[in-house]
Coordinates of N, CA and C in Angstrom, one line a residue:
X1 N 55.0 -16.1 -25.4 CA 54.9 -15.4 -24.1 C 53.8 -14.4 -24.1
X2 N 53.9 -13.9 -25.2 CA 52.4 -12.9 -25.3 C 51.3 -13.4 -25.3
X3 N 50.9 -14.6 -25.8 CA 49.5 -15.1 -25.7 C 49.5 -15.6 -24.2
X4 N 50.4 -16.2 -23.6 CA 50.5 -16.9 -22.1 C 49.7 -15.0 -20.9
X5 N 50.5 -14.0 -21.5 CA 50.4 -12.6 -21.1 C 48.6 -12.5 -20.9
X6 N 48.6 -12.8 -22.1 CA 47.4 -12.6 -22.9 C 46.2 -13.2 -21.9
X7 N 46.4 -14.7 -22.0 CA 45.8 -15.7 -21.7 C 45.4 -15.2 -19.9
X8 N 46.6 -14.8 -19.0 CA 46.7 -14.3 -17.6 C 45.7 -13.1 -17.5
X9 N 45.4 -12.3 -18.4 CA 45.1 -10.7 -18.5 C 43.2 -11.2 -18.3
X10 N 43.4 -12.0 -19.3 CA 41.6 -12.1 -19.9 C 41.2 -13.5 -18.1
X11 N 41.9 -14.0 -18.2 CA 41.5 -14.7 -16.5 C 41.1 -13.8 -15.4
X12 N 42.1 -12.8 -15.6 CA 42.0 -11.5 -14.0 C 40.4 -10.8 -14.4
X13 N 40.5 -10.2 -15.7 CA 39.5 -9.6 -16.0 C 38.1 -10.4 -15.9
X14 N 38.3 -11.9 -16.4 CA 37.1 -12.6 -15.7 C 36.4 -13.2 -14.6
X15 N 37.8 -12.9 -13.9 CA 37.6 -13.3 -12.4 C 36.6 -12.2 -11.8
X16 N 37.5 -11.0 -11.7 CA 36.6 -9.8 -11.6 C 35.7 -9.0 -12.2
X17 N 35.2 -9.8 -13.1 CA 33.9 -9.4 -13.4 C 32.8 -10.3 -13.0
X18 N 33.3 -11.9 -12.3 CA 32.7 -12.6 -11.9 C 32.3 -12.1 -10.5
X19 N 33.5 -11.8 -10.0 CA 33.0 -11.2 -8.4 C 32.3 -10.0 -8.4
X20 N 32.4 -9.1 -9.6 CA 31.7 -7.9 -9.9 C 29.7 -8.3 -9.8
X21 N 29.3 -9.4 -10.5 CA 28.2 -9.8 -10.9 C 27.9 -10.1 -9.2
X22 N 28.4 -11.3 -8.7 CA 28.4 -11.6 -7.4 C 27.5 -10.5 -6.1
X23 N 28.6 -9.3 -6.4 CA 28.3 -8.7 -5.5 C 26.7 -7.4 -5.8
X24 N 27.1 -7.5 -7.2 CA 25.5 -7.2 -8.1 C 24.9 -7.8 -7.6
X25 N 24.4 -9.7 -7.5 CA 23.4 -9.9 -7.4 C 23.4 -9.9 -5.7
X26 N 24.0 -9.8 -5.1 CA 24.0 -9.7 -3.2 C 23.2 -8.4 -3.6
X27 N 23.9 -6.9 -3.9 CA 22.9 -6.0 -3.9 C 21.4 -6.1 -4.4
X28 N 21.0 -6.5 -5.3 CA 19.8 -7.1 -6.1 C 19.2 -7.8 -4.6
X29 N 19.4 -8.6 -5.1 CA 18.7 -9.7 -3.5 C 18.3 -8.6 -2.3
X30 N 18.8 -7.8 -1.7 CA 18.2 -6.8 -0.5 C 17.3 -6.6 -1.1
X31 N 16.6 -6.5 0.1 CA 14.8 -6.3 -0.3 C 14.4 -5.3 1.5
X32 N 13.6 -4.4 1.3 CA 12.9 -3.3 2.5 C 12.4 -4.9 2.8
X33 N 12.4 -4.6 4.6 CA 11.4 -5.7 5.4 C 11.1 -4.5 6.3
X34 N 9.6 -5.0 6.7 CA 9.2 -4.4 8.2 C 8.6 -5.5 8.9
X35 N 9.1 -5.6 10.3 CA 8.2 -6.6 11.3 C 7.2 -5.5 11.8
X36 N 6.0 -5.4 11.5 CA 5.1 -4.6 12.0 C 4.2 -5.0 13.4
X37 N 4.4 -4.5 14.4 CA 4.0 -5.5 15.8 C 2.8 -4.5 16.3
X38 N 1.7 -5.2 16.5 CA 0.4 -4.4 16.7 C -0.1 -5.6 17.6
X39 N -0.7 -5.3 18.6 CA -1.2 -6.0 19.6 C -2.2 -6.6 19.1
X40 N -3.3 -7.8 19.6 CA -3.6 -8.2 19.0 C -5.5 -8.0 19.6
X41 N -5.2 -7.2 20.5 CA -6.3 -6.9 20.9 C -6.5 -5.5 22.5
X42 N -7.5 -5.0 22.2 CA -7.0 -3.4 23.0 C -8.6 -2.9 23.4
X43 N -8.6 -2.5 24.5 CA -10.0 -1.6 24.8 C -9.9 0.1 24.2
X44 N -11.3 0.7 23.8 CA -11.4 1.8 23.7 C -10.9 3.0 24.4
X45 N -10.4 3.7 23.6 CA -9.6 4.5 24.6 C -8.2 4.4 25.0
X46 N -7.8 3.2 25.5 CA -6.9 2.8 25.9 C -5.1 3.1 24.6
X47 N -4.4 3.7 25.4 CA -3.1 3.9 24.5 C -2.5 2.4 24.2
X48 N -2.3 2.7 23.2 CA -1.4 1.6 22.1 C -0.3 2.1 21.6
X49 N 0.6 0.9 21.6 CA 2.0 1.5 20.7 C 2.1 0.9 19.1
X50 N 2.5 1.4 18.4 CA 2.4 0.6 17.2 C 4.0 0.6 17.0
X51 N 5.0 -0.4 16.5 CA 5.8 -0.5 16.7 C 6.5 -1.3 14.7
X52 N 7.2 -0.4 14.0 CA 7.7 -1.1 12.9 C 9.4 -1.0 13.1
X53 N 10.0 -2.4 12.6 CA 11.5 -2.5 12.9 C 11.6 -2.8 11.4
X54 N 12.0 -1.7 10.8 CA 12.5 -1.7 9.5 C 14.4 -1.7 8.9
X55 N 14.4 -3.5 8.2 CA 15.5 -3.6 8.0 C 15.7 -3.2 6.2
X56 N 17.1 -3.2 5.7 CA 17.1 -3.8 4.4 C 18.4 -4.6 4.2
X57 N 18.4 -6.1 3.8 CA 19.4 -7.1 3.9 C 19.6 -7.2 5.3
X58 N 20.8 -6.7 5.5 CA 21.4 -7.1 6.9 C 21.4 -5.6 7.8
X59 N 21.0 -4.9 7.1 CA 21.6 -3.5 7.6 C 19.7 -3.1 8.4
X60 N 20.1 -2.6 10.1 CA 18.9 -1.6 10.4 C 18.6 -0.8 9.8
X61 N 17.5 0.2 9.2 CA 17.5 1.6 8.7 C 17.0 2.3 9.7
X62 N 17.8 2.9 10.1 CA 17.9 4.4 10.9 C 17.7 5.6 10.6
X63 N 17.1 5.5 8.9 CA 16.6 6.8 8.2 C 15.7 6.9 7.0
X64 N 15.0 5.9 7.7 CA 14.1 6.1 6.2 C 13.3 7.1 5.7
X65 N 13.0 7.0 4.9 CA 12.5 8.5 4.0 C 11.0 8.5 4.8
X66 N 10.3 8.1 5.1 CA 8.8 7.6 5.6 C 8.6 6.5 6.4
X67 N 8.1 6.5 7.5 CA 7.2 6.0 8.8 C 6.1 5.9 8.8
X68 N 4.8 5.9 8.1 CA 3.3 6.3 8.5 C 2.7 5.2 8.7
X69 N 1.9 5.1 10.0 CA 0.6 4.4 10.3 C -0.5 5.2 10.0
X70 N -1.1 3.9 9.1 CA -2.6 4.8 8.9 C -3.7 3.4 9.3
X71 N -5.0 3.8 10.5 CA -5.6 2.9 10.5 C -7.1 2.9 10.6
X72 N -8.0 2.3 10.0 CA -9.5 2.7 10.4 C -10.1 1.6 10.8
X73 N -11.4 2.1 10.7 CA -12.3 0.5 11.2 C -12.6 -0.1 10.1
X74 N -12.5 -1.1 10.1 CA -13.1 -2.5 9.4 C -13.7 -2.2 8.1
X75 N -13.8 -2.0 6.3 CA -15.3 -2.1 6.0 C -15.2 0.0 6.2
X76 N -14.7 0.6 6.6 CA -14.4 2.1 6.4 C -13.2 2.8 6.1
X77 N -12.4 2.7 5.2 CA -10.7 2.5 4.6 C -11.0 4.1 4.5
X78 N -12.3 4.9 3.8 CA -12.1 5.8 3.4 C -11.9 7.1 4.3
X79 N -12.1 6.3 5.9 CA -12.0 7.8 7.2 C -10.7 7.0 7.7
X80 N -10.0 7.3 7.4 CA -8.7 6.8 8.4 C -7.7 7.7 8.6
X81 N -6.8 7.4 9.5 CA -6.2 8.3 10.4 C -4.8 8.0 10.0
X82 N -3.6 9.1 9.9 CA -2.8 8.8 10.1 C -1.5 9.3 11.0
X83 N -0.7 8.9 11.6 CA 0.3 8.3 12.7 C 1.6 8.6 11.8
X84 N 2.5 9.5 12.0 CA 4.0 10.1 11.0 C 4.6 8.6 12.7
X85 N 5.2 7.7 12.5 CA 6.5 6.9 13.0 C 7.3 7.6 13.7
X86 N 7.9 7.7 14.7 CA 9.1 8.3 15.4 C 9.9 7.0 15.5
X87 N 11.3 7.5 15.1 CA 12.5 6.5 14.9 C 12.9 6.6 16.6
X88 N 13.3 5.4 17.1 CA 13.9 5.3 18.3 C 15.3 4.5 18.3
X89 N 15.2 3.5 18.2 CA 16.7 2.6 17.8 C 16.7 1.8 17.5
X90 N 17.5 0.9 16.6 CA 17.7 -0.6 15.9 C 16.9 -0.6 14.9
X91 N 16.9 0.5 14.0 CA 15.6 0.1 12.9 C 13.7 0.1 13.8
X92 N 14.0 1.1 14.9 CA 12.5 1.0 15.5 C 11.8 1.9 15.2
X93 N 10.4 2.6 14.4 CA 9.6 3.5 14.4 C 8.6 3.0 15.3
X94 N 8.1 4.1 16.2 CA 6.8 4.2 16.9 C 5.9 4.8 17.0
X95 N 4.8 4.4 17.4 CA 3.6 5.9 17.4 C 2.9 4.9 18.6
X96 N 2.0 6.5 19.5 CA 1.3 6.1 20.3 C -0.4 6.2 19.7
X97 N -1.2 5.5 19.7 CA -2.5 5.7 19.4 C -3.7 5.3 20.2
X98 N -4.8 5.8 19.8 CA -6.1 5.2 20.9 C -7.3 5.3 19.6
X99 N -8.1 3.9 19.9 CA -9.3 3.6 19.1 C -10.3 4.1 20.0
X100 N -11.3 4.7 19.7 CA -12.4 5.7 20.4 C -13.2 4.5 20.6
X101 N -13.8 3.7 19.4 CA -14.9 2.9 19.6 C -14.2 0.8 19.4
X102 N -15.7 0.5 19.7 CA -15.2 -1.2 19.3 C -15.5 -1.0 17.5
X103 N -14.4 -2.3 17.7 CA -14.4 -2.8 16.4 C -13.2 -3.3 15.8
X104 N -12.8 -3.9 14.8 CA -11.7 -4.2 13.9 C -11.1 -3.0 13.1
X105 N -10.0 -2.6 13.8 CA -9.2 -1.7 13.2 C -8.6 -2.2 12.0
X106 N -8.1 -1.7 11.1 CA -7.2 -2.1 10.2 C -5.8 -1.4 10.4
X107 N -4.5 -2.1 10.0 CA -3.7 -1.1 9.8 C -2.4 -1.3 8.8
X108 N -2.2 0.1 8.6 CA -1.1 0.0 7.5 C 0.4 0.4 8.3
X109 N 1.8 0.3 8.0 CA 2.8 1.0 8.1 C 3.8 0.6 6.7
X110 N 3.2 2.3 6.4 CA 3.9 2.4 4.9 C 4.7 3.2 5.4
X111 N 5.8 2.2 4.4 CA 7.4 2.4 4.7 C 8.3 2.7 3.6
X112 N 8.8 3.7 3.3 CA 9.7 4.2 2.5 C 11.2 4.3 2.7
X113 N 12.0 3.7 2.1 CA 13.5 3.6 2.1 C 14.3 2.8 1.4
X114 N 15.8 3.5 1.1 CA 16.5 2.8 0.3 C 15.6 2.4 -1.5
X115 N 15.2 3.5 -1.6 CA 14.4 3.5 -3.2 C 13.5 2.4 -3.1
X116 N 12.8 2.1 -1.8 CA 11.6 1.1 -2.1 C 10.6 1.5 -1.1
X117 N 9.4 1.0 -1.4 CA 8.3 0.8 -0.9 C 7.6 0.0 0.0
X118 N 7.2 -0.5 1.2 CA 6.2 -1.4 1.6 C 5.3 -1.2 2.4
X119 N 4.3 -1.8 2.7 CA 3.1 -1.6 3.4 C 2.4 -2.6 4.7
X120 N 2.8 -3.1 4.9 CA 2.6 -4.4 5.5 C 1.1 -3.9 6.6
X121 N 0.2 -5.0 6.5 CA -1.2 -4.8 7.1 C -1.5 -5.9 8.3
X122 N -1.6 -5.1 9.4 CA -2.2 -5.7 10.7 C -3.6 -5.4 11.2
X123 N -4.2 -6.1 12.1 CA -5.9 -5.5 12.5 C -5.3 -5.9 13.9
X124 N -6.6 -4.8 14.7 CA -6.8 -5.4 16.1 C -8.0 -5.3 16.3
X125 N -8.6 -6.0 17.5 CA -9.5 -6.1 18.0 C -10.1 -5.7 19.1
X126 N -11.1 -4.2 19.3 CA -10.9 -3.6 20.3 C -12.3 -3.5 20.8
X127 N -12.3 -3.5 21.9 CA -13.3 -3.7 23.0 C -14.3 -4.9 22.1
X128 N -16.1 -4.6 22.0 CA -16.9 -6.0 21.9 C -16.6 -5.8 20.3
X129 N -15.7 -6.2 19.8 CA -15.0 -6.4 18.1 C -16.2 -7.2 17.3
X130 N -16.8 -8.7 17.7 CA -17.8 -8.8 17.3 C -19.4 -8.7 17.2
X131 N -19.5 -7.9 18.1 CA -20.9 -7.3 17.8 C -20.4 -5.9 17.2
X132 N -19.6 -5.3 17.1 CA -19.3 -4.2 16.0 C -19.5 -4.6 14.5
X133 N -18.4 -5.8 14.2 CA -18.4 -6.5 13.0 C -20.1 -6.8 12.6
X134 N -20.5 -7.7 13.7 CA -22.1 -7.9 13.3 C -23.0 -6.8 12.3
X135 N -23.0 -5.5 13.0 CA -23.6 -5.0 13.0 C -22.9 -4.2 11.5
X136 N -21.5 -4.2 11.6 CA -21.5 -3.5 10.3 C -21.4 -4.5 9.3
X137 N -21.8 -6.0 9.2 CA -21.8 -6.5 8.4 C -23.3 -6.2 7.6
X138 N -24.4 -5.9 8.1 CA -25.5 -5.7 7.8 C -25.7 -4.9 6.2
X139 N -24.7 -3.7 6.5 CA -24.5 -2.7 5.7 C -23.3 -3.0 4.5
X140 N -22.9 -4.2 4.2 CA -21.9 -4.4 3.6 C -22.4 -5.0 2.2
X141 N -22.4 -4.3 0.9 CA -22.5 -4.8 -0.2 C -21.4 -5.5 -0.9
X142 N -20.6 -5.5 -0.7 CA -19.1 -6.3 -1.6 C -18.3 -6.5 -0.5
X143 N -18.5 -8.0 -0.3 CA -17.2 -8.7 0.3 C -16.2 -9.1 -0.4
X144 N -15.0 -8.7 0.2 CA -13.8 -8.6 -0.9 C -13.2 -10.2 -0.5
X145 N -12.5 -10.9 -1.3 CA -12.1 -11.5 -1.3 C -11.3 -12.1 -0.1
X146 N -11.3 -13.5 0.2 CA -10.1 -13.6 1.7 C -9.0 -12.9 1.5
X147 N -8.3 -12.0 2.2 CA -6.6 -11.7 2.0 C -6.7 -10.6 1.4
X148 N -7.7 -10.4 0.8 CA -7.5 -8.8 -0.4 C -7.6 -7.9 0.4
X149 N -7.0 -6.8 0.2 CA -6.8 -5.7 0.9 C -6.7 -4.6 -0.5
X150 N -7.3 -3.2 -0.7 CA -6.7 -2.6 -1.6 C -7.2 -1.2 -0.9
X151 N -6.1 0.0 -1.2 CA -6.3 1.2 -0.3 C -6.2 2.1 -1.4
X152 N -6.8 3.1 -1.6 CA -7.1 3.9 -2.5 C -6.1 5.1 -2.3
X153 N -5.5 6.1 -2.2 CA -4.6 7.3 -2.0 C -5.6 8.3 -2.0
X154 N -6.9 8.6 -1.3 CA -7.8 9.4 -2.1 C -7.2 11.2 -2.0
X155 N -7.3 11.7 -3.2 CA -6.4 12.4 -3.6 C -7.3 13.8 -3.1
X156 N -6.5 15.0 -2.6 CA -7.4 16.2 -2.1 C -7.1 17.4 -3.0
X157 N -8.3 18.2 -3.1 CA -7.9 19.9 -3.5 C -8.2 19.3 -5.1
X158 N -8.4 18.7 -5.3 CA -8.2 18.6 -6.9 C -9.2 19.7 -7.7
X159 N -8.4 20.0 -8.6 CA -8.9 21.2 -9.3 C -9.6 20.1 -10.6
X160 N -10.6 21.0 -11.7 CA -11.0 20.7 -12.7 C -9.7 21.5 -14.0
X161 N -9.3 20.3 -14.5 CA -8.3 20.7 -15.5 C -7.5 20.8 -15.5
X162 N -6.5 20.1 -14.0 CA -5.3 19.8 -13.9 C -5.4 18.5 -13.8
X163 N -4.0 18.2 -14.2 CA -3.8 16.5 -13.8 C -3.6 15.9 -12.9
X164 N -4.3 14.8 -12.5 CA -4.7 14.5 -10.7 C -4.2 12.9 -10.7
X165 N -3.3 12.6 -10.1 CA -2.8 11.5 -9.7 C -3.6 10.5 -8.9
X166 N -4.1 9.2 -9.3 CA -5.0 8.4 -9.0 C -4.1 7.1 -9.1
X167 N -3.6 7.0 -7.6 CA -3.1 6.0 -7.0 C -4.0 4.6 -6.0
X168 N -3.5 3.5 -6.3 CA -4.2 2.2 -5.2 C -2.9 1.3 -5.0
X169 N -3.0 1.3 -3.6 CA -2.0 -0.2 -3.0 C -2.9 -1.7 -3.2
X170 N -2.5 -2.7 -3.5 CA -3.0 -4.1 -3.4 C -2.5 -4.7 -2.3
X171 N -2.8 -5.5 -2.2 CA -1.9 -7.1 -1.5 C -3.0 -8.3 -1.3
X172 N -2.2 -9.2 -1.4 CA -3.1 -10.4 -1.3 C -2.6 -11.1 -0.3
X173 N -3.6 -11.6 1.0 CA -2.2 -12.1 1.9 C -1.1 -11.6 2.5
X174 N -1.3 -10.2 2.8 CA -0.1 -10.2 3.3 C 0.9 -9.5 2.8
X175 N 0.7 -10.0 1.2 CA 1.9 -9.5 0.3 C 1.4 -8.4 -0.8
X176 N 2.2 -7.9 -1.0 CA 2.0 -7.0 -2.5 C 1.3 -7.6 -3.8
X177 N 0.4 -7.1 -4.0 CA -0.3 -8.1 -5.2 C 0.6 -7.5 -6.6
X178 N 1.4 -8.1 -7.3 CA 2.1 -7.5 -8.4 C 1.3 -8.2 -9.8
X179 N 1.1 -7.5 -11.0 CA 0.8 -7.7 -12.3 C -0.6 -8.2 -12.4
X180 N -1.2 -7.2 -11.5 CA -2.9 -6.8 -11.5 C -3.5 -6.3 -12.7
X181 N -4.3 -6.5 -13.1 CA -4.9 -5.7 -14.2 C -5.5 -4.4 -13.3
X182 N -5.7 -3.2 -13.2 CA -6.3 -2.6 -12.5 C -6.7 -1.4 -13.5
X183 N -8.1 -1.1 -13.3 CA -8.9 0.4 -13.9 C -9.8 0.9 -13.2
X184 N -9.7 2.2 -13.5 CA -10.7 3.5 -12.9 C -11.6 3.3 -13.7
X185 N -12.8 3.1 -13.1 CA -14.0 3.8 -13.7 C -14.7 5.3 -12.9
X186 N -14.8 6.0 -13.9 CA -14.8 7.3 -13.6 C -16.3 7.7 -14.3
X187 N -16.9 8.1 -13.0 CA -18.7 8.8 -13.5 C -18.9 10.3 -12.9
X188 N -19.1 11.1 -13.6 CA -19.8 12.1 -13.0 C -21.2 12.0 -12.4
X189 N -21.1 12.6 -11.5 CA -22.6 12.3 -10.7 C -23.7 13.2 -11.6
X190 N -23.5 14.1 -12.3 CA -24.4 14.9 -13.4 C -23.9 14.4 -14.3
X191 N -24.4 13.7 -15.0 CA -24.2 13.3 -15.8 C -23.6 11.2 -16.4
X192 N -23.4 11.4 -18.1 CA -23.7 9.5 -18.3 C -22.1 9.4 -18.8
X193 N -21.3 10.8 -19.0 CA -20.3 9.6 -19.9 C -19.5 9.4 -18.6
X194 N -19.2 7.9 -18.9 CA -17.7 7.6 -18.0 C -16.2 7.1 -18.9
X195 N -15.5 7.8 -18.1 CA -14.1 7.4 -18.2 C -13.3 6.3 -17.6
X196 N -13.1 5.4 -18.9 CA -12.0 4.7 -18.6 C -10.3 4.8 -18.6
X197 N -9.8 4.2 -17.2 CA -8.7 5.1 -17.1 C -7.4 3.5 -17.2
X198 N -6.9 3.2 -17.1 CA -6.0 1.9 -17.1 C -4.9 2.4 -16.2
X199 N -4.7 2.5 -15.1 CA -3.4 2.0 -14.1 C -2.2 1.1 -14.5
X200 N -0.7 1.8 -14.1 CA 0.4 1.2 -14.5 C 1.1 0.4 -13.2
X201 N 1.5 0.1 -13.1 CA 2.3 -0.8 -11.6 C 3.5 0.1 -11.7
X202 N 3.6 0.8 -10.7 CA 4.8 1.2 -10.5 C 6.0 1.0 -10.1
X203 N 5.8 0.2 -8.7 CA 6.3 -1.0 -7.3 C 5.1 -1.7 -7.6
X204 N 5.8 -2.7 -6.7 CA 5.0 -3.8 -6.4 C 4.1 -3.3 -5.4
X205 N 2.7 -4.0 -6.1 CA 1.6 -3.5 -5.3 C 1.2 -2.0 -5.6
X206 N 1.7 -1.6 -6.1 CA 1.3 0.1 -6.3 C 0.8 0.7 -7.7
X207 N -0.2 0.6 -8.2 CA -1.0 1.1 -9.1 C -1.1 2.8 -9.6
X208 N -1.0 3.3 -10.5 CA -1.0 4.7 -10.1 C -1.3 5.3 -12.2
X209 N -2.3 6.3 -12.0 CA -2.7 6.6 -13.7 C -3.0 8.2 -13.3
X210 N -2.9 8.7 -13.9 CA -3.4 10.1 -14.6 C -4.4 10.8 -15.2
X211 N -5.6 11.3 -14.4 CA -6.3 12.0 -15.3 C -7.0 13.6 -15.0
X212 N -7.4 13.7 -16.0 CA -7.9 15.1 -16.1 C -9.5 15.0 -16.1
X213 N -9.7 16.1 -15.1 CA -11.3 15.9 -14.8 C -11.4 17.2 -14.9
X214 N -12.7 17.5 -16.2 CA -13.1 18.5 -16.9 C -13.6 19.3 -16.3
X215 N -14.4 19.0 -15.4 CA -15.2 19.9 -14.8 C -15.2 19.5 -13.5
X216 N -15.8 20.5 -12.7 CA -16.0 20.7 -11.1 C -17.5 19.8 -10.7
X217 N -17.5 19.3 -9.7 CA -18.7 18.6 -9.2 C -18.2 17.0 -8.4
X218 N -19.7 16.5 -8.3 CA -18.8 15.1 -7.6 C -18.3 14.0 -8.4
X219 N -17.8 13.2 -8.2 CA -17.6 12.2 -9.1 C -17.7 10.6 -8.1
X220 N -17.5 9.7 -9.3 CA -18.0 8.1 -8.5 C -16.4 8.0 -9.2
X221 N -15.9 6.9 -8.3 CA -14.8 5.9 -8.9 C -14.6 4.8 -7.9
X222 N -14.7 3.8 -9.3 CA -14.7 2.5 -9.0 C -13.5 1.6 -9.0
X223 N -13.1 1.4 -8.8 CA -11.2 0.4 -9.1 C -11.6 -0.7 -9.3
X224 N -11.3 -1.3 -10.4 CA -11.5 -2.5 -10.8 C -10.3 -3.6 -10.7
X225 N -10.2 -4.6 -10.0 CA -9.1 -5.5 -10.0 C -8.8 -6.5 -10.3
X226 N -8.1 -7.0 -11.5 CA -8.2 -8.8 -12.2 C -6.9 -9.2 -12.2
X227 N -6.8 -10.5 -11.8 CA -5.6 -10.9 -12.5 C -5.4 -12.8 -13.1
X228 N -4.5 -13.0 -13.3 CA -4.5 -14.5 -14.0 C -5.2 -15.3 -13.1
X229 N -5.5 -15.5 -11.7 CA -5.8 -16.2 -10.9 C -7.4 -15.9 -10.8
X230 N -8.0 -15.3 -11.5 CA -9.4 -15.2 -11.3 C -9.7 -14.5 -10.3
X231 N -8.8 -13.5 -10.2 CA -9.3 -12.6 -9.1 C -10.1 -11.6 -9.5
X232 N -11.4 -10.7 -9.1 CA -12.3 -9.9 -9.5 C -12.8 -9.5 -8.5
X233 N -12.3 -7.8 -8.4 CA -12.6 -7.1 -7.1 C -13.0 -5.9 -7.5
X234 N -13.8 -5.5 -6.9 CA -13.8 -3.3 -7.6 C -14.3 -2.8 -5.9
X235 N -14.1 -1.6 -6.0 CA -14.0 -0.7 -4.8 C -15.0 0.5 -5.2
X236 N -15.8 1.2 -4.6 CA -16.3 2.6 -5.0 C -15.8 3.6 -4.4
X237 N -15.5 5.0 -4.5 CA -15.0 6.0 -3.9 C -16.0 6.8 -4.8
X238 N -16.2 8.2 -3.7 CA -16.4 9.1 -4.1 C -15.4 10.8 -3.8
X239 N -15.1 11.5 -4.6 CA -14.3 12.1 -4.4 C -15.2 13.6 -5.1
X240 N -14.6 14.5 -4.5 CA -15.0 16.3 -4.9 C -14.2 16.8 -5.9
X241 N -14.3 17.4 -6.8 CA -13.3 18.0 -8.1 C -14.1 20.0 -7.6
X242 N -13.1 20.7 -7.4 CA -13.5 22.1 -7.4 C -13.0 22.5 -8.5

């Protein structure tokens, strides 16, 4: 009778630790989505809505920790503008915006919630888009790869001798580029030694390293980008250290 007991006890317990795992992996499985809806073409001037419906699983989020559009032109990531989301209903953030000139906008809506991250990237095309393009192709040293996209966090106020957080988003296509090889190269403009810095993946798509810059003046940084697929990309930024 006691092993029969026995036998009944260790079944319940494995049933429900079966349905325990189950409902683990249902949680696991939710993943942040955003439908990010950007028109797909707009005159100067002219107001635009930018519109993200951010779900996770089955559920709307009605509260995510972050909404931000950030967008620039084409080929200039490093003047861009950004747009705080206003939540309206069903998982809807909005913002109203206006492009001053032609050209190929880019844009981001980075989205934070439920302990995750995403970014998802749209362009429009505003007023004569290719004779802007034309013209700024002239000036273009490094064409990046089809689909590559990578956005730098460029970081402000940084002092000499504190530690300065040096973040970059990827994606390839669309998506989060994950298990990038990715490095800073770091030059003082006075001066020859540079710093090599090695970036960790934090989230998917999100690169991010630590360093300390000795002194005050300008600096170069380069982002280097590899991964098993033969991808090979680098970026230049220049940043101020006071």
């Amino acid at each position: 009778m006691k092993k029969i007991t026995i036998l009944v006890v260790m079944a319940l317990l494995l049933l429900l630790a079966a349905c325990g795992n189950e409902e683990s992996g249902e949680e696991e499985l939710a993943t942040l989505e955003v439908e990010f809806i950007v028109p797909e073409t707009a005159e100067p001037g002219e107001t635009v809505q930018l519109e993200a419906i951010v779900s996770y699983g089955d559920e709307m989020v009605e509260d995510a920790d972050e909404v931000m559009f950030e967008y620039w032109v084409q080929g200039n990531e490093t003047d861009s503008t950004n747009v705080e989301g206003i939540h309206t209903s069903n998982g809807s953030y909005t913002a109203e915006v206006e492009f001053a000139e032609d050209g190929i906008y880019e844009l981001f809506a980075h989205t934070t919630a439920r302990g995750q991250h995403t970014m998802p990237l749209k362009s429009i095309a505003v007023g004569d888009a290719e004779e802007a393009v034309h013209q700024d192709e002239e000036h273009v040293e490094h064409k990046h790869s089809d689909g590559f996209q990578l956005h730098f966090s460029n970081p402000e106020n940084i002092q000499a001798g504190d530690d300065t957080d040096l973040i970059v988003h990827l994606q390839l296509e669309g998506e989060e580029l994950e298990n990038a090889n990715v490095r800073f190269e770091i030059l003082p403009e006075q001066g020859e030694h540079i710093a090599w810095v090695d970036a960790n993946e934090t989230k998917p798509g999100e690169y991010a390293a630590v360093h300390e810059f000795s002194e005050a003046g300008t600096y170069s940084i380069v982002i280097h980008v590899e991964d098993d697929a033969d991808l090979h990309e680098h970026e230049e930024y220049t940043i101020e250290v006071q």
